[in-house]
Amino acid sequence: MGTDETLLLIFIAFLAAKVGGEIVERLRLPAVTGELMAGVVLGPSILGLITSEHSFLDILATLGATFLLFSVGMETKLSELKRVGMIAASVAVLGVAAPFVVGYYVSILLNFSSVEAMFIAAALVATSVGITARVLQDMGMIASEEAKIILGAAVIDDILAMIVLTLVSGTAAGEGLNSIDIVIVIAEIACFIAIVTILGTRMVRYAFGKREIRHDRTVDGSWSIHYKTRAFKRDSWLEKLVQKEAPFVVILIVVFGLSAMASYVGLAAIIGAFFAGLIFSDTKNTYELEHKFEPLNVLLVPFFFVVMGAKVDLTNFASVVPLAIVLTVVAILTKLAGCAAGAITRGEKTALIVGAGMVPRGEVGIVIGMIGFNMGTIGSETYSIIILVSIATTLYAPFLIRTIINAETKKERRSTNWRFNLRSRT
Amino acid sequence: MGTDETLLLIFIAFLAAKVGGEIVERLRLPAVTGELMAGVVLGPSILGLITSEHSFLDILATLGATFLLFSVGMETKLSELKRVGMIAASVAVLGVAAPFVVGYYVSILLNFSSVEAMFIAAALVATSVGITARVLQDMGMIASEEAKIILGAAVIDDILAMIVLTLVSGTAAGEGLNSIDIVIVIAEIACFIAIVTILGTRMVRYAFGKREIRHDRTVDGSWSIHYKTRAFKRDSWLEKLVQKEAPFVVILIVVFGLSAMASYVGLAAIIGAFFAGLIFSDTKNTYELEHKFEPLNVLLVPFFFVVMGAKVDLTNFASVVPLAIVLTVVAILTKLAGCAAGAITRGEKTALIVGAGMVPRGEVGIVIGMIGFNMGTIGSETYSIIILVSIATTLYAPFLIRTIINAETKKERRSTNWRFNLRSRT
């Protein structure tokens, strides 16, 4: 019976992901790496339990990616973007530009095709700061200026990564770097973002209307009183729905709808999910929403990482691993240099800590790898390299951050001592 | 791109299910019927959007069925079984026996093969009392004796349905009604139930240990003090897990594990999910658990019903519908008669209301249809008939319940008046 083998594999994949996650979390590393490595173990390289035949797992992985990107979007609060300021913006922009440009040219030098080089470069772009946040928390630095810059930059980073992904997959689909194509792609994503954010924000405000009013009233008295009256006159259409969990259902429909719409206009489907998250990220009941989506993420996201891990093919170990090492070094150095350059006005110590904190790649890079692989634009080896680089940067980042913080603190103490000595001598 | 069409169909299926559910819920009918009918509309009979080619939807349907049966199990509280008493038990047993026996022989008379007749009879067995509960609530009778008997009987009903399903699918797999096979199947399910409930309950008590103690202390002082000390000495292993939502993750693993195990020993996978629900139904934090599973059900269960609806093939309308009508009549009359016979000691009015309340079939019958269809034991026409009977009984039940309650109330009033007249005359 087909169903039975299906459920057995679902059980194995889920169990392996959670055991892998548990093990690496005990080592104070992010669960993602454990889930990916569980996938590598289950995949054709080692146990061969999950192979490309088991396409039913792909649909779970797709759903996992959808809800993952939705939560990434939810964490990207547009209202916070105004607060993070110029430093975070320059850290994000330089931290995206450096790995992309250098990653692209290094990949070309390593004999990748220009389309593959583009995907590799794009996968090196997005930062996953979960691990950084934890390391800084451990070191009692989560409220520091560095942490604020890193978290702010990561938000902008995600949006930039989506734009880079759109450009890359758009030009890859057109199989060339035609400048008209690029303009069309940019116009497309601009229209999509404009329509989604303007219409979406309005619809959300209309649906969750009453909640937003109190928030607005403190800002602009006269306008919001008008708005308040309107909202009180007509009830939110959401409240007229009789079914269970109606707001949650409506959001699920929006997530699937925007994903389908994004792919219809030629963007990656997950960009739709990301923007769905963005739309709902600024509503007042975000906390309640995240609470509802949490079980979906706990169930589905592990399938994404296990399946992504299982697609890693290490049969060409000798050709894959050296390239992965070179690109990991490129990924680390470019991010470190780019982000440090963006924050250099805040002093060397801050710049270096911010640079190190932005090193870990994660979810978004893996999603980019998946899209290239599913499009058939990048081969199995290139895909495997992207996953390995993602794992390696994430595993290395905590050591790098701790080393830099300790070294800089020591240096600072030495210079303080030196100054202290000078002063005491005079 | 495969992923894009996938997401579009997921969007359409989910949207259709929720719109269908919303419409029928406004008519005060259960969402299930709306979701099934949405599936019929999307299926090959009408729009042809969801066909057997879209096998990726089947995996979502399987997951939906798994979590659906898990919640059915969660609602089947073993501790309540002791309370419901003999009346509920006899209502359940007779309400299962009558449709099964009559359904089987009527199907044989209608020229179905014996295996198909068995599946049809099994699908006629399980009651879905959600709609009944709502009708009784509307009529202010939810706290009545009838309601208590119905809800108690429905719990036993589900367990009996699982046993019938196991026997039927076991004998169908053996392709014959060999008495040794039946004994083996009964032994198998007995072992499975024994191992799962004994081991499972112990594991759950161990994992969620501290919570259970207070509950036990009032029952048996000396024993529970010993137990309490033990539980206090060693911490629950669940609390040692570092990952997010660890208890929820462990339960998900148990659900998938028992489903895989059930199918490994030759039972239907969903029986494992049902027993997983049963194990956790008596823990103290059931409410919290149901809260976590709610979003999974909201997302996944509609896919089950839409996909099940989409498998209904009405191209042979002329041959399917008359048979469906005959079997609907059989389904209604046998359940009504069987359950009423079980409750006859409580008077005619109670017996008839209980009988009518047990008429709606639903989830479990559809799951049984799916299993037969997936096994290849029942054909597309038989499957379609099972789904149509399920829909028809559920749609008809509210009218039947209201008619019987009104008629019986009128009769009662008339006899009261008569008695009153007699008394006033003397």
JSON list of N, CA and C in Angstrom, two decimals, chain B residues 342-390:
[
{"chain": "B", "resi": 342, "resn": "GLY", "atom": "N", "xyz": [-31.70, 0.20, 21.24]},
{"chain": "B", "resi": 342, "resn": "GLY", "atom": "CA", "xyz": [-30.75, 0.23, 22.35]},
{"chain": "B", "resi": 342, "resn": "GLY", "atom": "C", "xyz": [-31.23, 1.10, 23.51]},
{"chain": "B", "resi": 343, "resn": "ALA", "atom": "N", "xyz": [-32.04, 2.11, 23.20]},
{"chain": "B", "resi": 343, "resn": "ALA", "atom": "CA", "xyz": [-32.45, 3.07, 24.23]},
{"chain": "B", "resi": 343, "resn": "ALA", "atom": "C", "xyz": [-33.92, 2.94, 24.58]},
{"chain": "B", "resi": 344, "resn": "ILE", "atom": "N", "xyz": [-34.56, 1.83, 24.14]},
{"chain": "B", "resi": 344, "resn": "ILE", "atom": "CA", "xyz": [-36.02, 1.71, 24.26]},
{"chain": "B", "resi": 344, "resn": "ILE", "atom": "C", "xyz": [-36.49, 1.71, 25.72]},
{"chain": "B", "resi": 345, "resn": "THR", "atom": "N", "xyz": [-35.58, 1.26, 26.62]},
{"chain": "B", "resi": 345, "resn": "THR", "atom": "CA", "xyz": [-35.97, 1.22, 28.05]},
{"chain": "B", "resi": 345, "resn": "THR", "atom": "C", "xyz": [-36.21, 2.62, 28.60]},
{"chain": "B", "resi": 346, "resn": "ARG", "atom": "N", "xyz": [-35.71, 3.64, 27.94]},
{"chain": "B", "resi": 346, "resn": "ARG", "atom": "CA", "xyz": [-35.91, 5.01, 28.42]},
{"chain": "B", "resi": 346, "resn": "ARG", "atom": "C", "xyz": [-37.16, 5.66, 27.84]},
{"chain": "B", "resi": 347, "resn": "GLY", "atom": "N", "xyz": [-38.02, 4.90, 27.23]},
{"chain": "B", "resi": 347, "resn": "GLY", "atom": "CA", "xyz": [-39.25, 5.44, 26.67]},
{"chain": "B", "resi": 347, "resn": "GLY", "atom": "C", "xyz": [-39.12, 5.73, 25.18]},
{"chain": "B", "resi": 348, "resn": "GLU", "atom": "N", "xyz": [-40.27, 5.83, 24.52]},
{"chain": "B", "resi": 348, "resn": "GLU", "atom": "CA", "xyz": [-40.30, 5.96, 23.07]},
{"chain": "B", "resi": 348, "resn": "GLU", "atom": "C", "xyz": [-39.67, 7.26, 22.60]},
{"chain": "B", "resi": 349, "resn": "LYS", "atom": "N", "xyz": [-39.98, 8.35, 23.28]},
{"chain": "B", "resi": 349, "resn": "LYS", "atom": "CA", "xyz": [-39.48, 9.65, 22.85]},
{"chain": "B", "resi": 349, "resn": "LYS", "atom": "C", "xyz": [-37.95, 9.68, 22.87]},
{"chain": "B", "resi": 350, "resn": "THR", "atom": "N", "xyz": [-37.39, 9.32, 24.00]},
{"chain": "B", "resi": 350, "resn": "THR", "atom": "CA", "xyz": [-35.93, 9.29, 24.12]},
{"chain": "B", "resi": 350, "resn": "THR", "atom": "C", "xyz": [-35.32, 8.37, 23.07]},
{"chain": "B", "resi": 351, "resn": "ALA", "atom": "N", "xyz": [-35.90, 7.18, 22.91]},
{"chain": "B", "resi": 351, "resn": "ALA", "atom": "CA", "xyz": [-35.34, 6.21, 21.97]},
{"chain": "B", "resi": 351, "resn": "ALA", "atom": "C", "xyz": [-35.31, 6.78, 20.56]},
{"chain": "B", "resi": 352, "resn": "LEU", "atom": "N", "xyz": [-36.40, 7.43, 20.15]},
{"chain": "B", "resi": 352, "resn": "LEU", "atom": "CA", "xyz": [-36.45, 7.95, 18.78]},
{"chain": "B", "resi": 352, "resn": "LEU", "atom": "C", "xyz": [-35.49, 9.13, 18.59]},
{"chain": "B", "resi": 353, "resn": "ILE", "atom": "N", "xyz": [-35.42, 10.01, 19.58]},
{"chain": "B", "resi": 353, "resn": "ILE", "atom": "CA", "xyz": [-34.48, 11.14, 19.45]},
{"chain": "B", "resi": 353, "resn": "ILE", "atom": "C", "xyz": [-33.05, 10.64, 19.38]},
{"chain": "B", "resi": 354, "resn": "VAL", "atom": "N", "xyz": [-32.73, 9.67, 20.25]},
{"chain": "B", "resi": 354, "resn": "VAL", "atom": "CA", "xyz": [-31.37, 9.10, 20.21]},
{"chain": "B", "resi": 354, "resn": "VAL", "atom": "C", "xyz": [-31.12, 8.47, 18.84]},
{"chain": "B", "resi": 355, "resn": "GLY", "atom": "N", "xyz": [-32.10, 7.72, 18.34]},
{"chain": "B", "resi": 355, "resn": "GLY", "atom": "CA", "xyz": [-31.93, 7.07, 17.04]},
{"chain": "B", "resi": 355, "resn": "GLY", "atom": "C", "xyz": [-31.68, 8.08, 15.94]},
{"chain": "B", "resi": 356, "resn": "ALA", "atom": "N", "xyz": [-32.50, 9.15, 15.92]},
{"chain": "B", "resi": 356, "resn": "ALA", "atom": "CA", "xyz": [-32.33, 10.17, 14.89]},
{"chain": "B", "resi": 356, "resn": "ALA", "atom": "C", "xyz": [-30.99, 10.89, 15.04]},
{"chain": "B", "resi": 357, "resn": "GLY", "atom": "N", "xyz": [-30.59, 11.12, 16.28]},
{"chain": "B", "resi": 357, "resn": "GLY", "atom": "CA", "xyz": [-29.34, 11.83, 16.54]},
{"chain": "B", "resi": 357, "resn": "GLY", "atom": "C", "xyz": [-28.12, 11.06, 16.07]},
{"chain": "B", "resi": 358, "resn": "MET", "atom": "N", "xyz": [-28.24, 9.74, 16.01]},
{"chain": "B", "resi": 358, "resn": "MET", "atom": "CA", "xyz": [-27.09, 8.92, 15.59]},
{"chain": "B", "resi": 358, "resn": "MET", "atom": "C", "xyz": [-27.03, 8.72, 14.08]},
{"chain": "B", "resi": 359, "resn": "VAL", "atom": "N", "xyz": [-28.00, 9.26, 13.34]},
{"chain": "B", "resi": 359, "resn": "VAL", "atom": "CA", "xyz": [-28.06, 9.02, 11.89]},
{"chain": "B", "resi": 359, "resn": "VAL", "atom": "C", "xyz": [-26.87, 9.59, 11.10]},
{"chain": "B", "resi": 360, "resn": "PRO", "atom": "N", "xyz": [-26.41, 10.82, 11.36]},
{"chain": "B", "resi": 360, "resn": "PRO", "atom": "CA", "xyz": [-25.38, 11.38, 10.46]},
{"chain": "B", "resi": 360, "resn": "PRO", "atom": "C", "xyz": [-24.10, 10.56, 10.44]},
{"chain": "B", "resi": 361, "resn": "ARG", "atom": "N", "xyz": [-23.65, 10.21, 9.27]},
{"chain": "B", "resi": 361, "resn": "ARG", "atom": "CA", "xyz": [-22.32, 9.61, 9.10]},
{"chain": "B", "resi": 361, "resn": "ARG", "atom": "C", "xyz": [-21.38, 10.74, 8.75]},
{"chain": "B", "resi": 362, "resn": "GLY", "atom": "N", "xyz": [-20.11, 10.47, 8.78]},
{"chain": "B", "resi": 362, "resn": "GLY", "atom": "CA", "xyz": [-19.19, 11.58, 8.45]},
{"chain": "B", "resi": 362, "resn": "GLY", "atom": "C", "xyz": [-17.78, 11.09, 8.26]},
{"chain": "B", "resi": 363, "resn": "GLU", "atom": "N", "xyz": [-16.85, 11.83, 8.91]},
{"chain": "B", "resi": 363, "resn": "GLU", "atom": "CA", "xyz": [-15.42, 11.60, 8.77]},
{"chain": "B", "resi": 363, "resn": "GLU", "atom": "C", "xyz": [-15.04, 10.14, 8.65]},
{"chain": "B", "resi": 364, "resn": "VAL", "atom": "N", "xyz": [-15.43, 9.35, 9.68]},
{"chain": "B", "resi": 364, "resn": "VAL", "atom": "CA", "xyz": [-14.89, 8.00, 9.78]},
{"chain": "B", "resi": 364, "resn": "VAL", "atom": "C", "xyz": [-15.37, 7.13, 8.61]},
{"chain": "B", "resi": 365, "resn": "GLY", "atom": "N", "xyz": [-16.64, 7.31, 8.21]},
{"chain": "B", "resi": 365, "resn": "GLY", "atom": "CA", "xyz": [-17.15, 6.58, 7.05]},
{"chain": "B", "resi": 365, "resn": "GLY", "atom": "C", "xyz": [-16.37, 6.92, 5.80]},
{"chain": "B", "resi": 366, "resn": "ILE", "atom": "N", "xyz": [-16.02, 8.20, 5.66]},
{"chain": "B", "resi": 366, "resn": "ILE", "atom": "CA", "xyz": [-15.27, 8.63, 4.48]},
{"chain": "B", "resi": 366, "resn": "ILE", "atom": "C", "xyz": [-13.85, 8.07, 4.50]},
{"chain": "B", "resi": 367, "resn": "VAL", "atom": "N", "xyz": [-13.27, 8.02, 5.71]},
{"chain": "B", "resi": 367, "resn": "VAL", "atom": "CA", "xyz": [-11.94, 7.41, 5.83]},
{"chain": "B", "resi": 367, "resn": "VAL", "atom": "C", "xyz": [-11.98, 5.94, 5.42]},
{"chain": "B", "resi": 368, "resn": "ILE", "atom": "N", "xyz": [-13.05, 5.25, 5.83]},
{"chain": "B", "resi": 368, "resn": "ILE", "atom": "CA", "xyz": [-13.19, 3.83, 5.47]},
{"chain": "B", "resi": 368, "resn": "ILE", "atom": "C", "xyz": [-13.31, 3.70, 3.95]},
{"chain": "B", "resi": 369, "resn": "GLY", "atom": "N", "xyz": [-14.10, 4.58, 3.33]},
{"chain": "B", "resi": 369, "resn": "GLY", "atom": "CA", "xyz": [-14.21, 4.58, 1.88]},
{"chain": "B", "resi": 369, "resn": "GLY", "atom": "C", "xyz": [-12.86, 4.78, 1.21]},
{"chain": "B", "resi": 370, "resn": "MET", "atom": "N", "xyz": [-12.09, 5.74, 1.75]},
{"chain": "B", "resi": 370, "resn": "MET", "atom": "CA", "xyz": [-10.76, 6.03, 1.20]},
{"chain": "B", "resi": 370, "resn": "MET", "atom": "C", "xyz": [-9.85, 4.81, 1.27]},
{"chain": "B", "resi": 371, "resn": "ILE", "atom": "N", "xyz": [-9.89, 4.12, 2.42]},
{"chain": "B", "resi": 371, "resn": "ILE", "atom": "CA", "xyz": [-9.00, 2.97, 2.59]},
{"chain": "B", "resi": 371, "resn": "ILE", "atom": "C", "xyz": [-9.34, 1.88, 1.57]},
{"chain": "B", "resi": 372, "resn": "GLY", "atom": "N", "xyz": [-10.65, 1.61, 1.42]},
{"chain": "B", "resi": 372, "resn": "GLY", "atom": "CA", "xyz": [-11.05, 0.61, 0.44]},
{"chain": "B", "resi": 372, "resn": "GLY", "atom": "C", "xyz": [-10.64, 1.00, -0.97]},
{"chain": "B", "resi": 373, "resn": "PHE", "atom": "N", "xyz": [-10.78, 2.29, -1.28]},
{"chain": "B", "resi": 373, "resn": "PHE", "atom": "CA", "xyz": [-10.44, 2.79, -2.62]},
{"chain": "B", "resi": 373, "resn": "PHE", "atom": "C", "xyz": [-8.93, 2.70, -2.85]},
{"chain": "B", "resi": 374, "resn": "ASN", "atom": "N", "xyz": [-8.15, 3.12, -1.84]},
{"chain": "B", "resi": 374, "resn": "ASN", "atom": "CA", "xyz": [-6.70, 3.08, -1.97]},
{"chain": "B", "resi": 374, "resn": "ASN", "atom": "C", "xyz": [-6.17, 1.65, -2.06]},
{"chain": "B", "resi": 375, "resn": "MET", "atom": "N", "xyz": [-6.86, 0.72, -1.36]},
{"chain": "B", "resi": 375, "resn": "MET", "atom": "CA", "xyz": [-6.45, -0.68, -1.43]},
{"chain": "B", "resi": 375, "resn": "MET", "atom": "C", "xyz": [-6.79, -1.29, -2.78]},
{"chain": "B", "resi": 376, "resn": "GLY", "atom": "N", "xyz": [-7.66, -0.60, -3.52]},
{"chain": "B", "resi": 376, "resn": "GLY", "atom": "CA", "xyz": [-8.11, -1.16, -4.79]},
{"chain": "B", "resi": 376, "resn": "GLY", "atom": "C", "xyz": [-9.21, -2.20, -4.59]},
{"chain": "B", "resi": 377, "resn": "THR", "atom": "N", "xyz": [-9.73, -2.30, -3.36]},
{"chain": "B", "resi": 377, "resn": "THR", "atom": "CA", "xyz": [-10.76, -3.30, -3.09]},
{"chain": "B", "resi": 377, "resn": "THR", "atom": "C", "xyz": [-12.14, -2.85, -3.54]},
{"chain": "B", "resi": 378, "resn": "ILE", "atom": "N", "xyz": [-12.39, -1.54, -3.47]},
{"chain": "B", "resi": 378, "resn": "ILE", "atom": "CA", "xyz": [-13.67, -1.06, -3.98]},
{"chain": "B", "resi": 378, "resn": "ILE", "atom": "C", "xyz": [-13.43, -0.16, -5.18]},
{"chain": "B", "resi": 379, "resn": "GLY", "atom": "N", "xyz": [-14.36, -0.20, -6.11]},
{"chain": "B", "resi": 379, "resn": "GLY", "atom": "CA", "xyz": [-14.20, 0.58, -7.33]},
{"chain": "B", "resi": 379, "resn": "GLY", "atom": "C", "xyz": [-14.63, 2.02, -7.14]},
{"chain": "B", "resi": 380, "resn": "SER", "atom": "N", "xyz": [-14.44, 2.80, -8.19]},
{"chain": "B", "resi": 380, "resn": "SER", "atom": "CA", "xyz": [-14.76, 4.22, -8.16]},
{"chain": "B", "resi": 380, "resn": "SER", "atom": "C", "xyz": [-16.24, 4.45, -7.87]},
{"chain": "B", "resi": 381, "resn": "GLU", "atom": "N", "xyz": [-17.11, 3.59, -8.45]},
{"chain": "B", "resi": 381, "resn": "GLU", "atom": "CA", "xyz": [-18.55, 3.78, -8.26]},
{"chain": "B", "resi": 381, "resn": "GLU", "atom": "C", "xyz": [-18.95, 3.55, -6.80]},
{"chain": "B", "resi": 382, "resn": "THR", "atom": "N", "xyz": [-18.44, 2.45, -6.25]},
{"chain": "B", "resi": 382, "resn": "THR", "atom": "CA", "xyz": [-18.76, 2.12, -4.86]},
{"chain": "B", "resi": 382, "resn": "THR", "atom": "C", "xyz": [-18.26, 3.23, -3.93]},
{"chain": "B", "resi": 383, "resn": "TYR", "atom": "N", "xyz": [-17.04, 3.71, -4.21]},
{"chain": "B", "resi": 383, "resn": "TYR", "atom": "CA", "xyz": [-16.48, 4.80, -3.43]},
{"chain": "B", "resi": 383, "resn": "TYR", "atom": "C", "xyz": [-17.42, 6.01, -3.49]},
{"chain": "B", "resi": 384, "resn": "SER", "atom": "N", "xyz": [-17.84, 6.38, -4.71]},
{"chain": "B", "resi": 384, "resn": "SER", "atom": "CA", "xyz": [-18.71, 7.54, -4.88]},
{"chain": "B", "resi": 384, "resn": "SER", "atom": "C", "xyz": [-20.00, 7.37, -4.10]},
{"chain": "B", "resi": 385, "resn": "ILE", "atom": "N", "xyz": [-20.54, 6.14, -4.11]},
{"chain": "B", "resi": 385, "resn": "ILE", "atom": "CA", "xyz": [-21.78, 5.87, -3.37]},
{"chain": "B", "resi": 385, "resn": "ILE", "atom": "C", "xyz": [-21.56, 6.13, -1.87]},
{"chain": "B", "resi": 386, "resn": "ILE", "atom": "N", "xyz": [-20.42, 5.64, -1.35]},
{"chain": "B", "resi": 386, "resn": "ILE", "atom": "CA", "xyz": [-20.15, 5.81, 0.09]},
{"chain": "B", "resi": 386, "resn": "ILE", "atom": "C", "xyz": [-20.12, 7.30, 0.45]},
{"chain": "B", "resi": 387, "resn": "ILE", "atom": "N", "xyz": [-19.44, 8.10, -0.38]},
{"chain": "B", "resi": 387, "resn": "ILE", "atom": "CA", "xyz": [-19.35, 9.54, -0.09]},
{"chain": "B", "resi": 387, "resn": "ILE", "atom": "C", "xyz": [-20.73, 10.19, -0.16]},
{"chain": "B", "resi": 388, "resn": "LEU", "atom": "N", "xyz": [-21.52, 9.81, -1.21]},
{"chain": "B", "resi": 388, "resn": "LEU", "atom": "CA", "xyz": [-22.85, 10.40, -1.36]},
{"chain": "B", "resi": 388, "resn": "LEU", "atom": "C", "xyz": [-23.75, 10.03, -0.17]},
{"chain": "B", "resi": 389, "resn": "VAL", "atom": "N", "xyz": [-23.66, 8.78, 0.29]},
{"chain": "B", "resi": 389, "resn": "VAL", "atom": "CA", "xyz": [-24.47, 8.36, 1.45]},
{"chain": "B", "resi": 389, "resn": "VAL", "atom": "C", "xyz": [-24.07, 9.19, 2.67]},
{"chain": "B", "resi": 390, "resn": "SER", "atom": "N", "xyz": [-22.76, 9.37, 2.84]},
{"chain": "B", "resi": 390, "resn": "SER", "atom": "CA", "xyz": [-22.25, 10.17, 3.95]},
{"chain": "B", "resi": 390, "resn": "SER", "atom": "C", "xyz": [-22.84, 11.59, 3.91]}
]
